N, CA, C and O of each residue as an XYZ file, in Angstrom:
628
protein
N     -59.160     33.126    -24.365
C     -58.475     32.079    -23.792
C     -59.288     31.164    -22.937
O     -60.221     31.554    -22.235
N     -58.891     29.947    -23.029
C     -59.515     28.919    -22.209
C     -58.684     28.677    -20.965
O     -57.474     28.905    -20.970
N     -59.306     28.230    -19.923
C     -58.627     27.933    -18.673
C     -58.891     26.469    -18.361
O     -60.038     26.032    -18.267
N     -57.806     25.724    -18.203
C     -57.937     24.300    -17.900
C     -57.499     24.092    -16.470
O     -56.374     24.436    -16.107
N     -58.367     23.539    -15.660
C     -57.990     23.293    -14.269
C     -57.721     21.810    -14.083
O     -58.311     20.963    -14.754
N     -56.819     21.515    -13.159
C     -56.508     20.114    -12.887
C     -57.443     19.603    -11.815
O     -57.840     20.344    -10.917
N     -57.782     18.371    -11.909
C     -58.639     17.743    -10.912
C     -57.766     17.122     -9.840
O     -56.672     16.634    -10.126
N     -58.238     17.140     -8.635
C     -57.505     16.495     -7.550
C     -57.742     14.990     -7.634
O     -58.765     14.472     -7.187
N     -56.765     14.313     -8.219
C     -56.863     12.862     -8.316
C     -55.799     12.246     -7.420
O     -54.704     12.790     -7.281
N     -56.113     11.151     -6.835
C     -55.144     10.461     -5.991
C     -54.574      9.293     -6.775
O     -55.292      8.399     -7.222
N     -53.266      9.333     -6.925
C     -52.587      8.236     -7.623
C     -51.840      7.439     -6.562
O     -51.053      8.002     -5.801
N     -52.078      6.152     -6.508
C     -51.371      5.367     -5.491
C     -49.860      5.440     -5.728
O     -49.384      5.266     -6.850
N     -49.123      5.699     -4.657
C     -47.665      5.826     -4.740
C     -47.073      4.431     -4.916
O     -47.324      3.533     -4.113
N     -46.285      4.263     -5.978
C     -45.673      2.963     -6.238
C     -44.280      2.947     -5.615
O     -43.450      3.810     -5.901
N     -44.042      1.980     -4.781
C     -42.712      1.816     -4.202
C     -41.861      1.038     -5.196
O     -42.365      0.173     -5.912
N     -40.586      1.346     -5.237
C     -39.742      0.580     -6.162
C     -39.821     -0.907     -5.825
O     -39.729     -1.312     -4.666
N     -39.991     -1.688     -6.859
C     -40.112     -3.128     -6.653
C     -38.775     -3.721     -6.196
O     -38.748     -4.699     -5.450
N     -37.676     -3.128     -6.645
C     -36.356     -3.649     -6.313
C     -35.728     -2.764     -5.252
O     -35.540     -1.568     -5.473
N     -35.406     -3.330     -4.119
C     -34.772     -2.566     -3.043
C     -33.328     -3.002     -2.822
O     -32.638     -2.469     -1.953
N     -32.873     -3.979     -3.615
C     -31.516     -4.500     -3.451
C     -30.909     -4.852     -4.799
O     -31.603     -4.934     -5.813
N     -29.613     -5.056     -4.785
C     -28.892     -5.587     -5.946
C     -28.390     -6.963     -5.530
O     -27.944     -7.156     -4.399
N     -28.465     -7.898     -6.433
C     -27.965     -9.236     -6.132
C     -26.915     -9.603     -7.169
O     -27.159     -9.542     -8.374
N     -25.754     -9.982     -6.681
C     -24.680    -10.443     -7.561
C     -24.119    -11.713     -6.967
O     -23.646    -11.729     -5.830
N     -24.176    -12.775     -7.746
C     -23.734    -14.062     -7.226
C     -24.637    -14.456     -6.074
O     -25.857    -14.498     -6.229
N     -24.057    -14.744     -4.928
C     -24.873    -15.097     -3.763
C     -24.890    -13.974     -2.733
O     -25.226    -14.203     -1.571
N     -24.527    -12.751     -3.154
C     -24.520    -11.605     -2.234
C     -25.628    -10.630     -2.591
O     -25.957    -10.440     -3.762
N     -26.199    -10.015     -1.563
C     -27.246     -9.012     -1.744
C     -26.753     -7.695     -1.169
O     -26.197     -7.656     -0.072
N     -26.963     -6.601     -1.924
C     -26.517     -5.268     -1.510
C     -27.714     -4.338     -1.426
O     -28.647     -4.449     -2.220
N     -27.692     -3.413     -0.461
C     -28.743     -2.403     -0.330
C     -28.494     -1.300     -1.352
O     -27.364     -1.116     -1.806
N     -29.553     -0.560     -1.720
C     -29.412      0.566     -2.639
C     -28.420      1.561     -2.038
O     -28.532      1.932     -0.869
N     -27.446      1.991     -2.849
C     -26.421      2.929     -2.396
C     -25.202      2.254     -1.790
O     -24.204      2.919     -1.510
N     -25.266      0.944     -1.585
C     -24.137      0.220     -0.995
C     -23.056     -0.040     -2.046
O     -23.344     -0.208     -3.231
N     -21.805     -0.069     -1.580
C     -20.660     -0.311     -2.451
C     -20.605     -1.782     -2.856
O     -20.776     -2.675     -2.025
N     -20.362     -2.021     -4.156
C     -20.186     -3.379     -4.668
C     -18.767     -3.458     -5.224
O     -18.411     -2.717     -6.140
N     -17.970     -4.348     -4.675
C     -16.575     -4.489     -5.108
C     -16.468     -5.713     -6.008
O     -16.780     -6.830     -5.594
N     -16.024     -5.492     -7.239
C     -15.805     -6.583     -8.195
C     -14.326     -6.954     -8.167
O     -13.565     -6.539     -9.041
N     -13.920     -7.729     -7.175
C     -12.530     -8.170     -7.049
C     -11.574     -6.995     -7.063
O     -11.820     -5.975     -6.421
N     -10.492     -7.141     -7.790
C      -9.498     -6.067     -7.893
C      -9.796     -5.134     -9.067
O      -9.082     -4.152     -9.274
N     -10.842     -5.433     -9.832
C     -11.112     -4.665    -11.050
C     -11.790     -3.318    -10.817
O     -11.267     -2.284    -11.232
N     -12.963     -3.320    -10.149
C     -13.730     -2.079    -10.039
C     -14.604     -2.048     -8.794
O     -14.851     -3.069     -8.152
N     -15.071     -0.826     -8.468
C     -16.003     -0.611     -7.359
C     -17.228      0.084     -7.941
O     -17.106      1.091     -8.639
N     -18.419     -0.461     -7.650
C     -19.674      0.093     -8.167
C     -20.597      0.429     -6.994
O     -20.285      0.132     -5.840
N     -21.728      1.047     -7.302
C     -22.767      1.337     -6.310
C     -24.029      0.597     -6.733
O     -24.311      0.465     -7.924
N     -24.785      0.116     -5.751
C     -26.057     -0.537     -6.031
C     -27.069      0.551     -6.376
O     -27.387      1.400     -5.543
N     -27.575      0.522     -7.615
C     -28.537      1.524     -8.068
C     -29.948      1.188     -7.628
O     -30.230      0.048     -7.260
N     -30.849      2.183     -7.662
C     -32.227      1.958     -7.204
C     -33.020      1.050     -8.138
O     -34.155      0.681     -7.835
N     -32.421      0.692     -9.275
C     -33.092     -0.239    -10.178
C     -32.551     -1.662    -10.026
O     -32.866     -2.545    -10.824
N     -31.726     -1.873     -8.982
C     -31.201     -3.208     -8.723
C     -29.999     -3.588     -9.560
O     -29.607     -4.755     -9.607
N     -29.407     -2.592    -10.228
C     -28.250     -2.853    -11.095
C     -27.046     -2.059    -10.589
O     -27.183     -0.911    -10.167
N     -25.869     -2.679    -10.637
C     -24.635     -1.996    -10.230
C     -24.369     -0.846    -11.196
O     -24.381     -1.039    -12.411
N     -24.125      0.373    -10.647
C     -23.922      1.574    -11.471
C     -22.690      2.327    -11.017
O     -22.083      1.992    -10.000
N     -22.323      3.355    -11.784
C     -21.210      4.249    -11.458
C     -19.938      3.477    -11.132
O     -19.241      3.790    -10.167
N     -19.644      2.478    -11.935
C     -18.447      1.665    -11.691
C     -17.186      2.452    -12.030
O     -17.109      3.128    -13.057
N     -16.207      2.348    -11.147
C     -14.925      3.033    -11.336
C     -13.812      2.020    -11.107
O     -13.968      1.107    -10.297
N     -12.681      2.168    -11.816
C     -11.566      1.236    -11.605
C     -11.143      1.222    -10.137
O     -11.149      2.258     -9.470
N     -10.785      0.071     -9.653
C     -10.379     -0.075     -8.252
C      -9.097      0.709     -7.974
O      -8.973      1.340     -6.924
N      -8.155      0.676     -8.898
C      -6.872      1.358     -8.704
C      -6.768      2.509     -9.701
O      -6.714      2.281    -10.910
N      -6.741      3.739     -9.202
C      -6.597      4.899    -10.081
C      -5.331      5.652     -9.700
O      -4.883      5.589     -8.555
N      -4.757      6.364    -10.667
C      -3.483      7.081    -10.510
C      -3.349      7.797     -9.193
O      -4.303      8.430     -8.743
N      -2.215      7.720     -8.569
C      -0.945      7.162     -9.066
C      -0.843      5.654     -8.893
O       0.220      5.082     -9.135
N      -1.928      4.993     -8.478
C      -1.869      3.557     -8.241
C      -2.162      2.771     -9.513
O      -2.884      3.232    -10.398
N      -1.583      1.570     -9.584
C      -1.811      0.661    -10.704
C      -2.296     -0.661    -10.128
O      -2.091     -0.947     -8.948
N      -2.932     -1.455    -10.960
C      -3.351     -2.790    -10.542
C      -2.089     -3.608    -10.315
O      -1.223     -3.661    -11.187
N      -1.975     -4.237     -9.172
C      -0.786     -5.024     -8.833
C      -0.514     -6.052     -9.926
O      -1.422     -6.747    -10.383
N       0.738     -6.137    -10.333
C       1.136     -7.069    -11.384
C       1.042     -6.498    -12.777
O       1.393     -7.172    -13.745
N       0.569     -5.255    -12.902
C       0.423     -4.655    -14.233
C       1.244     -3.386    -14.386
O       0.961     -2.569    -15.262
N       2.253     -3.212    -13.551
C       3.116     -2.030    -13.630
C       4.057     -2.135    -14.815
O       4.036     -3.135    -15.532
N       4.880     -1.121    -15.034
C       5.799     -1.141    -16.177
C       6.831     -2.261    -16.034
O       7.260     -2.587    -14.928
N       7.211     -2.830    -17.148
C       8.204     -3.906    -17.143
C       9.603     -3.312    -17.263
O      10.314     -3.569    -18.235
N       9.987     -2.526    -16.282
C      11.279     -1.845    -16.278
C      12.138     -2.485    -15.200
O      11.711     -2.579    -14.049
N      13.359     -2.934    -15.555
C      14.193     -3.593    -14.546
C      14.566     -2.684    -13.375
O      14.953     -3.183    -12.318
N      14.460     -1.369    -13.537
C      14.800     -0.451    -12.447
C      13.582     -0.108    -11.587
O      13.695      0.665    -10.636
N      12.410     -0.683    -11.919
C      11.187     -0.351    -11.185
C      10.591     -1.589    -10.522
O      10.804     -2.720    -10.959
N       9.847     -1.340     -9.465
C       9.147     -2.408     -8.764
C       7.833     -1.878     -8.228
O       7.603     -0.669     -8.224
N       6.968     -2.778     -7.775
C       5.668     -2.381     -7.235
C       5.678     -2.477     -5.719
O       6.278     -3.386     -5.144
N       5.008     -1.530     -5.081
C       4.849     -1.534     -3.633
C       3.348     -1.538     -3.356
O       2.648     -0.594     -3.724
N       2.849     -2.594     -2.709
C       1.407     -2.716     -2.454
C       0.946     -1.634     -1.485
O       1.638     -1.308     -0.520
N      -0.250     -1.076     -1.761
C      -0.760      0.026     -0.938
C      -2.054     -0.319     -0.212
O      -2.540      0.485      0.584
N      -2.622     -1.497     -0.467
C      -3.834     -1.866      0.255
C      -3.671     -3.262      0.846
O      -2.814     -4.035      0.417
N      -4.501     -3.571      1.833
C      -4.338     -4.821      2.580
C      -4.587     -6.070      1.736
O      -4.016     -7.123      2.020
N      -5.430     -5.974      0.704
C      -5.710     -7.167     -0.095
C      -4.778     -7.332     -1.290
O      -4.910     -8.290     -2.051
N      -3.838     -6.405     -1.461
C      -2.837     -6.546     -2.514
C      -3.326     -6.253     -3.914
O      -2.680     -6.665     -4.877
N      -4.457     -5.549     -4.070
C      -4.980     -5.240     -5.404
C      -4.233     -4.090     -6.072
O      -3.932     -4.161     -7.264
N      -3.933     -3.044     -5.327
C      -3.331     -1.846     -5.905
C      -1.896     -1.678     -5.421
O      -1.541     -2.077     -4.311
N      -1.090     -1.084     -6.276
C       0.313     -0.854     -5.944
C       0.735      0.489     -6.511
O       0.080      1.045     -7.393
N       1.834      0.995     -5.990
C       2.443      2.194     -6.541
C       3.774      1.740     -7.139
O       4.468      0.904     -6.560
N       4.125      2.293     -8.295
C       5.372      1.918     -8.962
C       6.500      2.757     -8.384
O       6.423      3.985     -8.351
N       7.542      2.085     -7.934
C       8.704      2.757     -7.360
C       9.907      2.389     -8.214
O      10.201      1.210     -8.413
N      10.603      3.407     -8.718
C      11.777      3.169     -9.560
C      13.023      3.699     -8.866
O      13.024      4.787     -8.289
N      14.081      2.904     -8.935
C      15.352      3.383     -8.396
C      15.975      4.289     -9.448
O      15.589      4.251    -10.616
N      16.924      5.089     -9.036
C      17.579      5.942    -10.024
C      18.422      5.059    -10.931
O      18.554      3.861    -10.682
N      18.979      5.623    -11.952
C      19.745      4.828    -12.904
C      21.210      4.736    -12.507
O      22.073      4.534    -13.362
N      21.497      4.882    -11.221
C      22.882      4.793    -10.755
C      23.447      3.413    -11.086
O      22.728      2.414    -11.080
N      24.720      3.377    -11.369
C      25.368      2.119    -11.707
C      25.405      1.235    -10.462
O      25.887      1.645     -9.406
N      24.893      0.031    -10.604
C      24.864     -0.922     -9.511
C      25.749     -2.103     -9.892
O      26.138     -2.226    -11.054
N      26.076     -2.973     -8.938
C      26.981     -4.080     -9.243
C      26.571     -4.894    -10.472
O      27.437     -5.299    -11.247
N      25.256     -5.147    -10.673
C      24.837     -5.927    -11.836
C      24.859     -5.105    -13.122
O      24.514     -5.608    -14.191
N      25.260     -3.851    -13.016
C      25.343     -2.985    -14.193
C      26.784     -2.916    -14.704
O      27.175     -1.938    -15.342
N      27.561     -3.944    -14.425
C      28.936     -3.991    -14.919
C      29.078     -5.174    -15.857
O      28.344     -6.158    -15.760
N      30.041     -5.060    -16.771
C      30.323     -6.133    -17.717
C      31.795     -6.499    -17.576
O      32.610     -5.700    -17.116
N      32.109     -7.708    -17.977
C      33.500     -8.149    -17.926
C      33.960     -8.492    -19.327
O      33.277     -9.205    -20.062
N      35.135     -7.974    -19.691
C      35.728     -8.235    -20.998
C      37.180     -8.607    -20.735
O      38.004     -7.756    -20.398
N      37.478     -9.881    -20.895
C      38.827    -10.345    -20.550
C      39.042    -10.128    -19.064
O      38.267    -10.619    -18.244
N      40.100     -9.389    -18.708
C      40.354     -9.094    -17.297
C      39.926     -7.677    -16.938
O      40.325     -7.157    -15.896
N      39.121     -7.048    -17.787
C      38.675     -5.673    -17.546
C      37.211     -5.647    -17.126
O      36.400     -6.456    -17.578
N      36.888     -4.685    -16.239
C      35.509     -4.472    -15.804
C      35.013     -3.177    -16.429
O      35.657     -2.135    -16.305
N      33.873     -3.242    -17.098
C      33.295     -2.061    -17.741
C      32.028     -1.659    -17.004
O      31.296     -2.517    -16.510
N      31.764     -0.356    -16.926
C      30.530      0.146    -16.348
C      29.503      0.285    -17.473
O      29.861      0.365    -18.648
N      28.226      0.314    -17.097
C      27.152      0.466    -18.080
C      27.415      1.706    -18.934
O      27.687      2.787    -18.410
N      27.329      1.536    -20.263
C      27.539      2.642    -21.194
C      28.976      2.769    -21.676
O      29.241      3.482    -22.643
N      29.905      2.089    -21.018
C      31.318      2.188    -21.390
C      31.606      1.314    -22.612
O      31.025      0.241    -22.771
N      32.531      1.799    -23.491
C      32.913      1.081    -24.715
C      34.343      0.593    -24.605
O      35.165      1.181    -23.902
N      34.627     -0.490    -25.310
C      35.999     -0.987    -25.386
C      36.222     -1.518    -26.796
O      35.336     -2.128    -27.393
N      37.424     -1.275    -27.318
C      37.767     -1.756    -28.654
C      38.543     -3.052    -28.507
O      39.523     -3.120    -27.765
N      38.102     -4.072    -29.213
C      38.760     -5.373    -29.192
C      39.638     -5.478    -30.428
O      39.252     -6.053    -31.446
N      40.845     -4.899    -30.309
C      41.769     -4.908    -31.442
C      41.125     -4.292    -32.667
O      40.434     -3.277    -32.581
N      41.358     -4.916    -33.802
C      40.785     -4.410    -35.053
C      39.456     -5.083    -35.383
O      38.800     -4.716    -36.358
N      39.057     -6.063    -34.579
C      37.895     -6.846    -34.981
C      36.543     -6.294    -34.541
O      35.593     -6.322    -35.323
N      36.428     -5.786    -33.290
C      35.100     -5.368    -32.844
C      35.154     -4.279    -31.785
O      36.182     -4.043    -31.150
N      33.996     -3.616    -31.615
C      33.812     -2.618    -30.560
C      32.679     -3.142    -29.683
O      31.616     -3.514    -30.180
N      32.923     -3.166    -28.361
C      31.930     -3.701    -27.436
C      31.446     -2.601    -26.500
O      32.217     -1.729    -26.099
N      30.152     -2.652    -26.153
C      29.545     -1.680    -25.245
C      28.841     -2.437    -24.130
O      28.146     -3.422    -24.380
N      29.026     -1.969    -22.885
C      28.364     -2.569    -21.726
C      26.944     -2.008    -21.642
O      26.752     -0.795    -21.563
N      25.945     -2.907    -21.659
C      24.546     -2.490    -21.617
C      23.893     -2.912    -20.308
O      24.525     -3.555    -19.470
N      22.629     -2.547    -20.136
C      21.872     -2.848    -18.912
C      21.894     -4.339    -18.605
O      21.893     -5.173    -19.511
N      21.915     -4.659    -17.329
C      21.876     -6.048    -16.899
C      23.189     -6.783    -17.068
O      23.224     -8.009    -16.965
N      24.280     -6.055    -17.327
C      25.583     -6.688    -17.465
C      25.789     -7.376    -18.800
O      26.643     -8.255    -18.913
N      25.021     -6.990    -19.819
C      25.160     -7.592    -21.146
C      26.184     -6.810    -21.960
O      26.111     -5.585    -22.056
N      27.138     -7.528    -22.546
C      28.169     -6.920    -23.377
C      27.752     -7.106    -24.828
O      27.629     -8.237    -25.299
N      27.533     -6.001    -25.541
C      27.105     -6.067    -26.941
C      28.287     -5.687    -27.814
O      28.838     -4.594    -27.683
N      28.672     -6.581    -28.695
C      29.824     -6.342    -29.565
C      29.379     -6.286    -31.024
O      28.537     -7.068    -31.465
N      29.963     -5.345    -31.759
C      29.689     -5.224    -33.193
C      31.023     -5.170    -33.928
O      31.995     -4.628    -33.402
N      31.083     -5.725    -35.140
C      32.344     -5.699    -35.899
C      32.758     -4.261    -36.206
O      31.910     -3.414    -36.485
N      34.051     -3.990    -36.155
C      34.539     -2.642    -36.473
C      34.307     -2.334    -37.940
O      33.968     -1.203    -38.288
N      34.482     -3.314    -38.796
C      34.261     -3.130    -40.234
C      33.288     -4.206    -40.687
O      33.477     -5.391    -40.414
N      32.256     -3.778    -41.376
C      31.327     -4.758    -41.924
C      32.094     -5.590    -42.946
O      33.031     -5.087    -43.566
N      31.716     -6.846    -43.132
C      32.475     -7.727    -44.037
C      32.678     -7.134    -45.426
O      33.745     -7.331    -46.007
N      31.713     -6.422    -45.981
C      31.869     -5.899    -47.344
C      32.552     -4.534    -47.388
O      32.702     -3.968    -48.471
N      32.977     -3.980    -46.229
C      33.673     -2.690    -46.237
C      35.062     -2.794    -46.859
O      35.622     -1.782    -47.283
N      35.627     -3.999    -46.921
C      36.983     -4.153    -47.469
C      36.946     -4.778    -48.855
O      37.990     -5.160    -49.384
N      35.763     -4.891    -49.453
C      35.634     -5.555    -50.747
C      35.658     -4.595    -51.933
O      35.214     -4.958    -53.022
N      36.164     -3.386    -51.746
C      36.217     -2.467    -52.887
C      37.321     -2.933    -53.835
O      38.092     -3.828    -53.489
N      37.405     -2.347    -55.004
C      38.317     -2.829    -56.041
C      39.780     -2.839    -55.598
O      40.522     -3.747    -55.974
N      40.209     -1.867    -54.817
C      41.614     -1.859    -54.394
C      41.767     -2.184    -52.908
O      42.779     -1.836    -52.298
N      40.761     -2.854    -52.319
C      40.792     -3.270    -50.916
C      41.036     -2.124    -49.952
O      41.707     -2.305    -48.936
N      40.501     -0.944    -50.254
C      40.650      0.182    -49.344
C      39.292      0.805    -49.054
O      38.374      0.753    -49.872
N      39.193      1.380    -47.895
C      37.979      2.057    -47.444
C      38.449      3.172    -46.541
O      39.562      3.098    -46.020
N      37.664      4.183    -46.336
C      38.137      5.313    -45.529
C      38.469      4.923    -44.092
O      39.284      5.598    -43.462
N      37.869      3.857    -43.547
C      38.167      3.468    -42.157
C      38.719      2.056    -42.064
O      39.439      1.743    -41.116
N      38.404      1.202    -43.014
C      38.827     -0.193    -42.950
C      39.731     -0.513    -44.133
O      39.392     -0.245    -45.285
N      40.866     -1.079    -43.830
C      41.830     -1.433    -44.876
C      42.222     -2.885    -44.672
O      42.580     -3.278    -43.562
N      42.160     -3.687    -45.723
C      42.563     -5.082    -45.636
C      44.073     -5.157    -45.806
O      44.611     -4.688    -46.809
N      44.753     -5.740    -44.837
C      46.208     -5.888    -44.890
C      46.557     -7.361    -44.799
O      45.820     -8.148    -44.204
N      47.677     -7.728    -45.388
C      48.129     -9.112    -45.264
C      48.752     -9.289    -43.893
O      49.364     -8.367    -43.353
N      48.595    -10.465    -43.341
C      49.132    -10.763    -42.018
C      50.653    -10.800    -42.114
O      51.197    -11.558    -42.916
N      51.362     -9.983    -41.298
C      52.826     -9.919    -41.400
C      53.513    -11.201    -40.901
O      54.720    -11.341    -41.096
N      52.816    -12.113    -40.285
C      53.465    -13.328    -39.768
C      53.688    -14.359    -40.795
O      54.223    -15.426    -40.492
């Protein structure tokens, strides 16, 4: 076997050429937090580039204005600059705007009412009354004008 020994050589220590990160007109020190608006937070890396970027708002928080589009939910801001919010939903209890009016009757959300022989109406979210015909137009077009649920009758008047 051969034995290789290392020589004591002095190598000049090179200091990093970049000691800061520059973004726009701002300068950050290495390790300093860089905030990109409401989008993300990064760290100034030793190579002068923003690294380890993470979303500004992480669960249970959402970016303000991007919460679910649910009429029973709203956003509550959790930071001073209004970037992040928590979604708060009320229960599905019937509220005044969850009622529908049909003639002189008041219906609660989910309640059904029959409008004579012509239609069935259901009260839906937001006070919307959805009505559908009791018999589809072609349900009475069989050869003898009879159907198991819909029967065409002549008007007795």
